[in-house]
Each structure stands twice: as structure tokens, then as C-alpha cells.
Amino acid sequence: MNVLGIETSCDETGVAVYSTEKGLLAHDLHSQIDLHAVYGGVVPEIASRDHLRRLLPLIRKILSDAGIERPDAIAHTAGPGLVGALMVGGGMAAGLGLAWNCPVVAVHHMEGHLLAPMLEENAPDYPFLALLVSGGHTMLIAVRGIGEYNILGTTLDDAAGEAFDKVAKLLGLGYPGGPELARMAEQGDERAFDFPRPMLKRPGFDFSFSGLKTAVMLAVRKVEEQGDLDSRRADLAASFQRAAVDTLVGRALQAADSENLQRIVVAGGVGANRLLRSEIADRFSGDVYYPRLEFCTDNGAMIALAGALRLADAANADEIRAQARWSLELLSSPGTSIQETATR
Ligand code: KG4
Ligand code: ZN
């Protein structure tokens, strides 16, 4: 079975074909970063319009790259995400499903991130702990199989990527902030500022980044008053990154220990952070798995793969699914009706 995957939940138009026999056949994406950079963040209306413009040509290219005329099933991101943007992918999937008479699978975006390491040769076995860190989510999940997700911890305020993006903005760095901040941090001293490692001493596995963000904001203000921001920017970036990574890794290790899990999967956009990757690999005694860098951030390959693993949920499209919110815990094992369990 060849599954066409379509991702349009935010600011990347991603398309891929995944074969259940041969693995990933083709993938590519069109990033809208340049369109949104001038606004310092994603503008939903612009995102939807650009998906509309890019999606069909990209689907044509990917089918041609994969050497197929039409797929056997279509998977699209149905949420969570920007509703207008999701509707472009969902509408396209439903339309093509009708035209080609093939079934459509509505994929949960975070399940796509979670399963992305399965695209690699060194794929993890179940069970594992997933540290899902993106622009909209920060979660620790005990994963015992597809659709068997137990959320152990989540963020009480900002997502990890959001914290990186906001601190980057405070430091006057470009958009998107996470990678820019990580680049700037390479030239700084991570011990220059002693920022808090929020929540590490509290029970449970939740995260909170607002205290850390406030501490950085106060430090930036002080440095600015002294006219030193240019010379201290890299130190501020490095010290923030160290505090954020210590918090993420510390919490993940506590959760793995408590659940007795020997494998950790790191996924989502912040999973592209080099310090996070090296730190968790150094400190965890079990095995650590990541998708390759380009599959950490949003992409069509993870959606095609998740669709292939959920073919039992494929149905003829009689409805276009697009929902801003959708809890990962509402998913169930393939073939046990995720369609009914979604919230709108
Ligand atoms: O998963 P993703 O592409 O989109 C969402 O589903 O949110 O994640 C995007 C987030 C952004 O906040 C971005 O700044 C962050 O991931 N990010 C990074 C790095 N690369 C991307 N954060 C820290 N270090 C990075 N190298
Ligand atoms: Zn994402």
C-alpha cells in the first residue's frame, strides 16, 4: 500500500509517499518561514492561502518522485493546528479521495511527531517514553503501542518551543526563534547567568517555563540598561538554553525512571536542538531515539507513516476533518474508531 501524506497544520506544506512494503518513497516540503518572518510569527490567513497555492504542485511532484500515478490511501493532518490551514489539507485529501476512490485517514499531528523516529533504520520498540517538544506542545508520554498513550506530564503555561521563540524575540533575534537562539548560544557562556530550572524539584512530571522566561526578561532589561545587550546576547542565549534543556532532560529522566522505561524518543521541533540531543544521550542509561533533523520539525513523511500505521481507520471521506484542539489521549488503537473520539 502506498500512502500519500499531507501536512498543513501550521507554516509548512509537507507531502510524502510512504509504502508499507518499501518505506518512505518520496518527501518534500515548502516552508513559509519567509512569508511570516516579517510579522515575527505565523499569520493564520497567510498560512492557509500559501498552503492552497503550494499543495497541488507539491503533490504532483511527490507522486512523480515516488514513481506512482495515484496512492492507495491518503493521510492528512486533521489537528491540532490552525483550522484554516488544516482545512486546506483536509479538503484536498477528501477531494482526491473521491476522485481516486481511495480511503482517507485523519491523522493527529502529535501522533505524527511521536511516530517519526519509526522512519529511521534504528526504530524504537515499544514501550518507550516520548518527550514531545514543539512550538505548541510539551509532553511526556508513556507509549505502549500505537494509540496507547498515557500523558505523564505537560506544560502548565508555554510550550518549550514557544519559550525558545519568546526569549529569542526578547534578545532581538530573527524568526523562527528556536534555531536562531540555538545558533547564538554556541558563541556564549552557559554559566554566565544563573537562571532557574523550573519544576525540577516539584512532584509529578509537568513543566512550566513562565518563571524562566521572566528571569530572562529581567536579566535582559538589566543588561539593556547597562548598554551591554550586544556583548551579552550570546551569554544570555546560552544560559537560557542550558536552563531549558536541563529542565526538559531532568523531567524526562525522572519520568523514565518512575515508569521503568528503558527507551526515550525525542520528537517535535525542539528535538532538533543539539544540546538537548547530546544531553539526554549522555545522561540517560537506556537508549535514545530521534528522527533525523528534517523530520523533527513539521513534515509530510511523519503523516504518511502515521497514516500507513493507521490504515485500519481509513474510510471513504464523507466529512472533512479539521480541528484546532484534539487531545492525544483521545486516540485509541488502530481499528477502534478514532473517528468517534475526536473533539471539535
Ligand atoms: O514541531 P514544530 O516544527 O511545529 C509545531 O508543531 O509546533 O516545532 C516548531 C518549534 C518552534 O518553536 C521552533 O522555534 C522550535 O520548534 N525549534 C527549536 C529548534 N528548531 C526548531 N528550538 C530549539 N532549538 C532548535 N534547534
Ligand atoms: Zn509540529
mmCIF file of C-alpha atoms and ligand atoms in Angstrom:
data_model
loop_
_atom_site.group_PDB
_atom_site.id
_atom_site.type_symbol
_atom_site.label_atom_id
_atom_site.label_comp_id
_atom_site.label_asym_id
_atom_site.label_seq_id
_atom_site.Cartn_x
_atom_site.Cartn_y
_atom_site.Cartn_z
ATOM 1 C CA MET A 1 0.000 0.000 0.000
ATOM 2 C CA ASN A 2 1.270 3.466 -0.919
ATOM 3 C CA VAL A 3 0.049 6.203 1.422
ATOM 4 C CA LEU A 4 0.131 9.854 0.412
ATOM 5 C CA GLY A 5 0.731 12.074 3.478
ATOM 6 C CA ILE A 6 -0.338 15.714 3.614
ATOM 7 C CA GLU A 7 0.724 18.097 6.402
ATOM 8 C CA THR A 8 -0.687 21.638 6.550
ATOM 9 C CA SER A 9 -1.280 22.295 10.267
ATOM 10 C CA CYS A 10 0.910 25.380 10.560
ATOM 11 C CA ASP A 11 3.501 27.017 8.318
ATOM 12 C CA GLU A 12 4.988 24.086 6.381
ATOM 13 C CA THR A 13 3.303 22.441 3.407
ATOM 14 C CA GLY A 14 4.624 18.870 3.668
ATOM 15 C CA VAL A 15 3.875 15.971 1.311
ATOM 16 C CA ALA A 16 5.249 12.414 1.194
ATOM 17 C CA VAL A 17 4.533 8.889 -0.014
ATOM 18 C CA TYR A 18 5.142 6.003 2.385
ATOM 19 C CA SER A 19 4.971 2.411 1.166
ATOM 20 C CA THR A 20 4.006 -0.249 3.705
ATOM 21 C CA GLU A 21 6.455 -2.594 1.928
ATOM 22 C CA LYS A 22 9.330 -0.325 0.921
ATOM 23 C CA GLY A 23 9.216 2.529 3.452
ATOM 24 C CA LEU A 24 9.479 6.200 2.544
ATOM 25 C CA LEU A 25 9.409 6.643 -1.254
ATOM 26 C CA ALA A 26 9.416 10.453 -1.570
ATOM 27 C CA HIS A 27 9.003 13.537 0.556
ATOM 28 C CA ASP A 28 9.406 17.275 0.287
ATOM 29 C CA LEU A 29 8.078 20.422 1.860
ATOM 30 C CA HIS A 30 7.572 24.043 1.182
ATOM 31 C CA SER A 31 8.372 26.257 4.151
ATOM 32 C CA GLN A 32 6.519 29.539 4.620
ATOM 33 C CA ILE A 33 9.110 30.956 7.022
ATOM 34 C CA ASP A 34 9.983 33.896 4.760
ATOM 35 C CA LEU A 35 6.309 34.883 4.430
ATOM 36 C CA HIS A 36 5.768 35.058 8.194
ATOM 37 C CA ALA A 37 9.200 36.363 9.236
ATOM 38 C CA VAL A 38 8.269 39.999 8.610
ATOM 39 C CA TYR A 39 5.419 39.631 11.136
ATOM 40 C CA GLY A 40 7.576 37.846 13.745
ATOM 41 C CA GLY A 41 5.150 34.902 13.910
ATOM 42 C CA VAL A 42 2.723 32.790 11.890
ATOM 43 C CA VAL A 43 -0.217 34.720 10.401
ATOM 44 C CA PRO A 44 -3.022 32.104 10.038
ATOM 45 C CA GLU A 45 -4.711 33.658 6.984
ATOM 46 C CA ILE A 46 -1.427 33.907 5.082
ATOM 47 C CA ALA A 47 -0.613 30.315 6.054
ATOM 48 C CA SER A 48 -3.918 28.979 4.630
ATOM 49 C CA ARG A 49 -3.535 30.890 1.373
ATOM 50 C CA ASP A 50 0.007 29.672 0.825
ATOM 51 C CA HIS A 51 -0.931 26.026 1.521
ATOM 52 C CA LEU A 52 -3.651 26.421 -1.103
ATOM 53 C CA ARG A 53 -1.113 27.712 -3.621
ATOM 54 C CA ARG A 54 1.597 25.131 -2.929
ATOM 55 C CA LEU A 55 -0.220 21.913 -2.186
ATOM 56 C CA LEU A 56 -1.289 20.589 -5.608
ATOM 57 C CA PRO A 57 2.055 21.210 -7.369
ATOM 58 C CA LEU A 58 3.837 19.564 -4.433
ATOM 59 C CA ILE A 59 1.527 16.517 -4.538
ATOM 60 C CA ARG A 60 2.183 16.171 -8.302
ATOM 61 C CA LYS A 61 5.941 16.344 -7.742
ATOM 62 C CA ILE A 62 5.912 13.812 -4.891
ATOM 63 C CA LEU A 63 3.791 11.288 -6.821
ATOM 64 C CA SER A 64 6.202 11.643 -9.730
ATOM 65 C CA ASP A 65 9.266 11.308 -7.431
ATOM 66 C CA ALA A 66 7.696 8.193 -5.893
ATOM 67 C CA GLY A 67 7.051 6.793 -9.381
ATOM 68 C CA ILE A 68 3.330 6.239 -8.844
ATOM 69 C CA GLU A 69 0.243 7.678 -10.535
ATOM 70 C CA ARG A 70 -2.025 7.550 -7.524
ATOM 71 C CA PRO A 71 -1.764 6.305 -3.955
ATOM 72 C CA ASP A 72 -3.840 3.549 -2.310
ATOM 73 C CA ALA A 73 -4.755 5.765 0.648
ATOM 74 C CA ILE A 74 -4.406 9.400 1.686
ATOM 75 C CA ALA A 75 -3.435 10.608 5.175
ATOM 76 C CA HIS A 76 -3.786 14.222 6.215
ATOM 77 C CA THR A 77 -3.207 16.132 9.433
ATOM 78 C CA ALA A 78 -6.656 16.759 10.933
ATOM 79 C CA GLY A 79 -5.485 18.566 14.078
ATOM 80 C CA PRO A 80 -4.412 20.049 16.349
ATOM 81 C CA GLY A 81 -3.367 23.153 14.449
ATOM 82 C CA LEU A 82 -4.614 26.270 12.681
ATOM 83 C CA VAL A 83 -8.106 25.398 11.475
ATOM 84 C CA GLY A 84 -7.925 27.302 8.180
ATOM 85 C CA ALA A 85 -4.585 25.706 7.369
ATOM 86 C CA LEU A 86 -5.837 22.228 8.325
ATOM 87 C CA MET A 87 -8.908 22.681 6.133
ATOM 88 C CA VAL A 88 -6.710 23.136 3.069
ATOM 89 C CA GLY A 89 -5.014 19.757 3.604
ATOM 90 C CA GLY A 90 -8.237 18.056 4.744
ATOM 91 C CA GLY A 91 -10.230 19.418 1.807
ATOM 92 C CA MET A 92 -7.547 18.339 -0.639
ATOM 93 C CA ALA A 93 -7.390 14.848 0.913
ATOM 94 C CA ALA A 94 -11.184 14.429 0.771
ATOM 95 C CA GLY A 95 -11.354 15.680 -2.837
ATOM 96 C CA LEU A 96 -8.534 13.463 -4.056
ATOM 97 C CA GLY A 97 -10.025 10.546 -2.117
ATOM 98 C CA LEU A 98 -13.286 10.975 -4.018
ATOM 99 C CA ALA A 99 -11.550 11.390 -7.370
ATOM 100 C CA TRP A 100 -9.277 8.380 -6.901
ATOM 101 C CA ASN A 101 -11.831 6.349 -4.953
ATOM 102 C CA CYS A 102 -9.337 5.706 -2.192
ATOM 103 C CA PRO A 103 -9.785 5.905 1.594
ATOM 104 C CA VAL A 104 -8.655 8.821 3.751
ATOM 105 C CA VAL A 105 -7.077 8.720 7.216
ATOM 106 C CA ALA A 106 -7.348 11.723 9.562
ATOM 107 C CA VAL A 107 -4.010 11.876 11.415
ATOM 108 C CA HIS A 108 -3.293 13.528 14.767
ATOM 109 C CA HIS A 109 -0.339 15.887 14.239
ATOM 110 C CA MET A 110 1.355 14.950 17.510
ATOM 111 C CA GLU A 111 0.994 11.233 16.782
ATOM 112 C CA GLY A 112 2.867 12.008 13.568
ATOM 113 C CA HIS A 113 5.702 13.603 15.579
ATOM 114 C CA LEU A 114 5.643 10.754 18.064
ATOM 115 C CA LEU A 115 5.999 8.064 15.391
ATOM 116 C CA ALA A 116 8.569 9.974 13.268
ATOM 117 C CA PRO A 117 11.557 8.001 14.688
ATOM 118 C CA MET A 118 9.961 4.910 13.030
ATOM 119 C CA LEU A 119 11.063 6.422 9.707
ATOM 120 C CA GLU A 120 14.664 5.689 10.689
ATOM 121 C CA GLU A 121 16.559 2.392 10.385
ATOM 122 C CA ASN A 122 17.179 2.326 14.113
ATOM 123 C CA ALA A 123 13.479 2.462 15.076
ATOM 124 C CA PRO A 124 12.467 2.059 18.728
ATOM 125 C CA ASP A 125 10.461 -0.915 20.027
ATOM 126 C CA TYR A 126 7.575 -0.379 22.446
ATOM 127 C CA PRO A 127 7.248 0.617 25.194
ATOM 128 C CA PHE A 128 9.064 3.951 25.283
ATOM 129 C CA LEU A 129 8.892 7.363 26.882
ATOM 130 C CA ALA A 130 8.270 10.158 24.391
ATOM 131 C CA LEU A 131 9.461 13.683 25.069
ATOM 132 C CA LEU A 132 7.347 15.649 22.596
ATOM 133 C CA VAL A 133 8.599 19.203 22.362
ATOM 134 C CA SER A 134 7.250 21.530 19.712
ATOM 135 C CA GLY A 135 6.037 25.099 19.259
ATOM 136 C CA GLY A 136 2.604 24.250 20.642
ATOM 137 C CA HIS A 137 3.189 21.249 22.924
ATOM 138 C CA THR A 138 5.482 19.959 25.628
ATOM 139 C CA MET A 139 4.562 16.473 26.798
ATOM 140 C CA LEU A 140 5.994 13.386 28.415
ATOM 141 C CA ILE A 141 4.086 10.315 27.242
ATOM 142 C CA ALA A 142 4.360 6.646 28.126
ATOM 143 C CA VAL A 143 3.847 4.922 24.761
ATOM 144 C CA ARG A 144 2.923 1.230 24.902
ATOM 145 C CA GLY A 145 1.728 0.892 21.294
ATOM 146 C CA ILE A 146 0.031 2.924 18.556
ATOM 147 C CA GLY A 147 -2.853 4.768 20.189
ATOM 148 C CA GLU A 148 -1.803 3.593 23.671
ATOM 149 C CA TYR A 149 -0.676 6.899 25.071
ATOM 150 C CA ASN A 150 -0.556 7.841 28.723
ATOM 151 C CA ILE A 151 0.316 11.519 29.166
ATOM 152 C CA LEU A 152 2.508 11.766 32.260
ATOM 153 C CA GLY A 153 3.247 15.472 32.131
ATOM 154 C CA THR A 154 2.512 18.543 30.108
ATOM 155 C CA THR A 155 3.258 22.249 30.297
ATOM 156 C CA LEU A 156 1.287 24.464 32.641
ATOM 157 C CA ASP A 157 1.994 27.555 30.520
ATOM 158 C CA ASP A 158 4.261 27.983 27.485
ATOM 159 C CA ALA A 159 5.381 25.126 25.279
ATOM 160 C CA ALA A 160 9.164 24.592 25.120
ATOM 161 C CA GLY A 161 9.396 25.888 21.528
ATOM 162 C CA GLU A 162 7.261 28.874 22.460
ATOM 163 C CA ALA A 163 9.688 29.695 25.300
ATOM 164 C CA PHE A 164 12.641 29.489 22.868
ATOM 165 C CA ASP A 165 10.751 31.718 20.401
ATOM 166 C CA LYS A 166 9.782 34.308 23.033
ATOM 167 C CA VAL A 167 13.273 34.514 24.533
ATOM 168 C CA ALA A 168 14.715 34.859 21.025
ATOM 169 C CA LYS A 169 12.373 37.800 20.492
ATOM 170 C CA LEU A 170 13.490 39.390 23.784
ATOM 171 C CA LEU A 171 17.061 39.088 22.553
ATOM 172 C CA GLY A 172 16.167 40.707 19.241
ATOM 173 C CA LEU A 173 16.877 37.553 17.211
ATOM 174 C CA GLY A 174 15.125 36.631 13.976
ATOM 175 C CA TYR A 175 12.183 34.307 13.350
ATOM 176 C CA PRO A 176 11.779 31.406 13.926
ATOM 177 C CA GLY A 177 13.459 31.982 17.263
ATOM 178 C CA GLY A 178 14.414 28.448 18.372
ATOM 179 C CA PRO A 179 17.105 27.704 15.782
ATOM 180 C CA GLU A 180 18.376 31.320 15.850
ATOM 181 C CA LEU A 181 18.716 31.204 19.626
ATOM 182 C CA ALA A 182 20.493 27.831 19.486
ATOM 183 C CA ARG A 183 22.948 29.270 16.939
ATOM 184 C CA MET A 184 23.606 32.355 19.075
ATOM 185 C CA ALA A 185 24.063 30.171 22.185
ATOM 186 C CA GLU A 186 27.016 28.394 20.557
ATOM 187 C CA GLN A 187 29.096 31.552 20.986
ATOM 188 C CA GLY A 188 28.067 32.179 24.606
ATOM 189 C CA ASP A 189 28.954 31.040 28.112
ATOM 190 C CA GLU A 190 26.124 28.956 29.567
ATOM 191 C CA ARG A 191 27.282 29.690 33.124
ATOM 192 C CA ALA A 192 27.190 33.476 32.691
ATOM 193 C CA PHE A 193 23.634 33.782 34.100
ATOM 194 C CA ASP A 194 22.123 31.527 36.746
ATOM 195 C CA PHE A 195 18.554 31.022 35.516
ATOM 196 C CA PRO A 196 16.024 28.808 37.353
ATOM 197 C CA ARG A 197 15.356 25.180 36.362
ATOM 198 C CA PRO A 198 11.614 25.382 36.940
ATOM 199 C CA MET A 199 9.606 22.499 38.429
ATOM 200 C CA LEU A 200 12.503 20.040 38.736
ATOM 201 C CA LYS A 201 12.055 19.757 42.473
ATOM 202 C CA ARG A 202 8.249 19.507 42.357
ATOM 203 C CA PRO A 203 6.454 16.139 42.311
ATOM 204 C CA GLY A 204 4.852 14.961 39.064
ATOM 205 C CA PHE A 205 6.134 15.481 35.544
ATOM 206 C CA ASP A 206 4.616 18.785 34.470
ATOM 207 C CA PHE A 207 6.652 21.642 33.028
ATOM 208 C CA SER A 208 6.418 25.409 33.425
ATOM 209 C CA PHE A 209 8.506 27.903 31.514
ATOM 210 C CA SER A 210 6.989 31.205 32.650
ATOM 211 C CA GLY A 211 9.370 31.655 35.640
ATOM 212 C CA LEU A 212 12.397 31.016 33.440
ATOM 213 C CA LYS A 213 11.070 33.410 30.817
ATOM 214 C CA THR A 214 10.524 36.141 33.425
ATOM 215 C CA ALA A 215 14.036 35.620 34.827
ATOM 216 C CA VAL A 216 15.494 36.041 31.325
ATOM 217 C CA MET A 217 13.324 39.112 30.709
ATOM 218 C CA LEU A 218 14.585 40.775 33.902
ATOM 219 C CA ALA A 219 18.196 39.941 33.037
ATOM 220 C CA VAL A 220 17.766 41.327 29.509
ATOM 221 C CA ARG A 221 16.270 44.526 30.916
ATOM 222 C CA LYS A 222 19.195 44.988 33.314
ATOM 223 C CA VAL A 223 21.791 44.329 30.632
ATOM 224 C CA GLU A 224 19.986 46.754 28.302
ATOM 225 C CA GLU A 225 20.027 49.486 30.954
ATOM 226 C CA GLN A 226 23.783 48.997 31.174
ATOM 227 C CA GLY A 227 24.008 49.229 27.383
ATOM 228 C CA ASP A 228 25.587 45.751 27.215
ATOM 229 C CA LEU A 229 22.986 43.730 25.265
ATOM 230 C CA ASP A 230 25.179 43.317 22.188
ATOM 231 C CA SER A 231 28.104 41.951 24.168
ATOM 232 C CA ARG A 232 25.974 39.743 26.470
ATOM 233 C CA ARG A 233 23.398 38.412 23.965
ATOM 234 C CA ALA A 234 25.207 35.114 23.349
ATOM 235 C CA ASP A 235 25.711 34.551 27.104
ATOM 236 C CA LEU A 236 22.012 35.169 27.743
ATOM 237 C CA ALA A 237 21.051 32.770 24.935
ATOM 238 C CA ALA A 238 23.452 30.062 26.148
ATOM 239 C CA SER A 239 22.360 30.384 29.797
ATOM 240 C CA PHE A 240 18.661 30.219 28.843
ATOM 241 C CA GLN A 241 19.212 27.234 26.549
ATOM 242 C CA ARG A 242 21.108 25.407 29.296
ATOM 243 C CA ALA A 243 18.318 26.034 31.854
ATOM 244 C CA ALA A 244 15.573 24.967 29.410
ATOM 245 C CA VAL A 245 17.457 21.827 28.345
ATOM 246 C CA ASP A 246 18.289 20.879 31.967
ATOM 247 C CA THR A 247 14.583 21.172 32.778
ATOM 248 C CA LEU A 248 13.442 19.056 29.806
ATOM 249 C CA VAL A 249 16.094 16.385 30.312
ATOM 250 C CA GLY A 250 15.694 16.320 34.115
ATOM 251 C CA ARG A 251 11.950 15.814 33.854
ATOM 252 C CA ALA A 252 12.282 13.155 31.127
ATOM 253 C CA LEU A 253 14.775 11.157 33.223
ATOM 254 C CA GLN A 254 12.518 11.340 36.280
ATOM 255 C CA ALA A 255 9.552 10.088 34.229
ATOM 256 C CA ALA A 256 11.513 7.253 32.550
ATOM 257 C CA ASP A 257 12.769 6.142 35.949
ATOM 258 C CA SER A 258 9.339 6.253 37.566
ATOM 259 C CA GLU A 259 7.702 4.304 34.709
ATOM 260 C CA ASN A 260 10.664 1.957 34.417
ATOM 261 C CA LEU A 261 11.066 2.717 30.703
ATOM 262 C CA GLN A 262 14.406 1.885 29.052
ATOM 263 C CA ARG A 263 13.861 3.867 25.824
ATOM 264 C CA ILE A 264 13.314 7.574 25.248
ATOM 265 C CA VAL A 265 12.102 9.073 21.979
ATOM 266 C CA VAL A 266 12.701 12.805 21.489
ATOM 267 C CA ALA A 267 10.455 14.344 18.842
ATOM 268 C CA GLY A 268 8.970 17.661 17.715
ATOM 269 C CA GLY A 269 10.680 20.848 16.545
ATOM 270 C CA VAL A 270 12.714 21.439 19.721
ATOM 271 C CA GLY A 271 14.027 17.888 19.270
ATOM 272 C CA ALA A 272 16.266 19.456 16.609
ATOM 273 C CA ASN A 273 18.161 21.218 19.413
ATOM 274 C CA ARG A 274 21.690 19.805 19.521
ATOM 275 C CA LEU A 275 22.271 20.430 23.224
ATOM 276 C CA LEU A 276 19.021 18.635 24.094
ATOM 277 C CA ARG A 277 20.009 15.661 21.937
ATOM 278 C CA SER A 278 23.519 15.319 23.343
ATOM 279 C CA GLU A 279 22.485 15.962 26.937
ATOM 280 C CA ILE A 280 19.744 13.324 27.014
ATOM 281 C CA ALA A 281 22.006 10.770 25.317
ATOM 282 C CA ASP A 282 24.777 11.473 27.862
ATOM 283 C CA ARG A 283 22.580 11.336 30.942
ATOM 284 C CA PHE A 284 20.127 8.509 30.154
ATOM 285 C CA SER A 285 21.354 4.969 30.816
ATOM 286 C CA GLY A 286 18.893 3.424 28.302
ATOM 287 C CA ASP A 287 18.557 4.018 24.538
ATOM 288 C CA VAL A 288 17.611 7.346 22.979
ATOM 289 C CA TYR A 289 15.913 7.655 19.571
ATOM 290 C CA TYR A 290 15.310 10.712 17.375
ATOM 291 C CA PRO A 291 14.047 11.322 13.911
ATOM 292 C CA ARG A 292 16.626 12.849 11.532
ATOM 293 C CA LEU A 293 16.727 16.664 11.920
ATOM 294 C CA GLU A 294 14.399 17.410 8.991
ATOM 295 C CA PHE A 295 11.742 15.071 10.446
ATOM 296 C CA CYS A 296 11.839 16.749 13.895
ATOM 297 C CA THR A 297 10.046 19.821 12.582
ATOM 298 C CA ASP A 298 6.748 19.570 10.681
ATOM 299 C CA ASN A 299 6.840 17.364 7.566
ATOM 300 C CA GLY A 300 4.666 15.153 5.371
ATOM 301 C CA ALA A 301 6.711 11.972 5.930
ATOM 302 C CA MET A 302 5.565 11.542 9.532
ATOM 303 C CA ILE A 303 1.932 11.985 8.462
ATOM 304 C CA ALA A 304 2.266 9.439 5.623
ATOM 305 C CA LEU A 305 3.867 6.990 8.080
ATOM 306 C CA ALA A 306 1.210 7.536 10.777
ATOM 307 C CA GLY A 307 -1.460 7.073 8.099
ATOM 308 C CA ALA A 308 0.173 3.818 6.971
ATOM 309 C CA LEU A 309 0.169 2.550 10.558
ATOM 310 C CA ARG A 310 -3.493 3.561 10.898
ATOM 311 C CA LEU A 311 -4.852 2.108 7.653
ATOM 312 C CA ALA A 312 -7.435 0.271 9.756
ATOM 313 C CA ASP A 313 -9.004 3.698 10.406
ATOM 314 C CA ALA A 314 -9.094 4.681 6.717
ATOM 315 C CA ALA A 315 -12.581 5.499 5.472
ATOM 316 C CA ASN A 316 -14.222 6.957 2.383
ATOM 317 C CA ALA A 317 -14.299 10.666 3.055
ATOM 318 C CA ASP A 318 -17.810 11.900 3.731
ATOM 319 C CA GLU A 319 -16.613 14.676 6.015
ATOM 320 C CA ILE A 320 -13.581 16.976 6.093
ATOM 321 C CA ARG A 321 -11.847 16.770 9.448
ATOM 322 C CA ALA A 322 -10.060 19.884 10.782
ATOM 323 C CA GLN A 323 -9.916 20.671 14.467
ATOM 324 C CA ALA A 324 -7.862 23.204 16.413
ATOM 325 C CA ARG A 325 -7.784 21.116 19.595
ATOM 326 C CA TRP A 326 -7.550 17.355 19.909
ATOM 327 C CA SER A 327 -6.118 15.552 22.918
ATOM 328 C CA LEU A 328 -3.650 12.779 22.104
ATOM 329 C CA GLU A 329 -5.194 10.713 24.889
ATOM 330 C CA LEU A 330 -8.474 10.501 22.941
ATOM 331 C CA LEU A 331 -6.756 8.311 20.347
ATOM 332 C CA SER A 332 -7.153 4.566 20.572
ATOM 333 C CA SER A 333 -5.542 1.596 18.853
ATOM 334 C CA PRO A 334 -5.959 1.413 15.053
ATOM 335 C CA GLY A 335 -9.327 -0.024 14.025
ATOM 336 C CA THR A 336 -11.083 1.005 17.207
ATOM 337 C CA SER A 337 -12.822 4.112 15.873
ATOM 338 C CA ILE A 338 -10.746 7.247 16.481
ATOM 339 C CA GLN A 339 -13.374 8.976 14.338
ATOM 340 C CA GLU A 340 -15.867 8.965 17.211
ATOM 341 C CA THR A 341 -13.447 10.039 19.908
ATOM 342 C CA ALA A 342 -12.264 13.354 18.466
ATOM 343 C CA THR A 343 -13.421 16.636 19.934
ATOM 344 C CA ARG A 344 -14.094 19.709 17.877
HETATM 345 O O1 KG4 B 1 7.179 20.700 15.573
HETATM 346 P P1 KG4 B 1 7.339 22.068 15.006
HETATM 347 O O2 KG4 B 1 8.020 22.214 13.682
HETATM 348 O O3 KG4 B 1 5.961 22.781 14.866
HETATM 349 C C1 KG4 B 1 4.952 22.624 15.794
HETATM 350 O O4 KG4 B 1 4.204 21.606 15.668
HETATM 351 O O5 KG4 B 1 4.906 23.467 16.702
HETATM 352 O O6 KG4 B 1 8.123 22.920 16.125
HETATM 353 C C2 KG4 B 1 8.473 24.253 15.936
HETATM 354 C C3 KG4 B 1 9.184 24.764 17.180
HETATM 355 C C4 KG4 B 1 9.418 26.267 17.139
HETATM 356 O O7 KG4 B 1 9.035 26.834 18.377
HETATM 357 C C5 KG4 B 1 10.918 26.369 16.903
HETATM 358 O O8 KG4 B 1 11.481 27.558 17.401
HETATM 359 C C6 KG4 B 1 11.422 25.158 17.639
HETATM 360 O O9 KG4 B 1 10.474 24.146 17.338
HETATM 361 N N1 KG4 B 1 12.773 24.750 17.202
HETATM 362 C C7 KG4 B 1 13.867 24.762 18.008
HETATM 363 C C8 KG4 B 1 14.964 24.348 17.204
HETATM 364 N N2 KG4 B 1 14.492 24.098 15.939
HETATM 365 C C9 KG4 B 1 13.147 24.346 15.959
HETATM 366 N N3 KG4 B 1 14.001 25.073 19.312
HETATM 367 C C10 KG4 B 1 15.226 24.972 19.844
HETATM 368 N N4 KG4 B 1 16.332 24.610 19.154
HETATM 369 C C11 KG4 B 1 16.247 24.279 17.841
HETATM 370 N N5 KG4 B 1 17.349 23.900 17.163
HETATM 371 ZN ZN ZN B 2 4.609 20.011 14.743
#
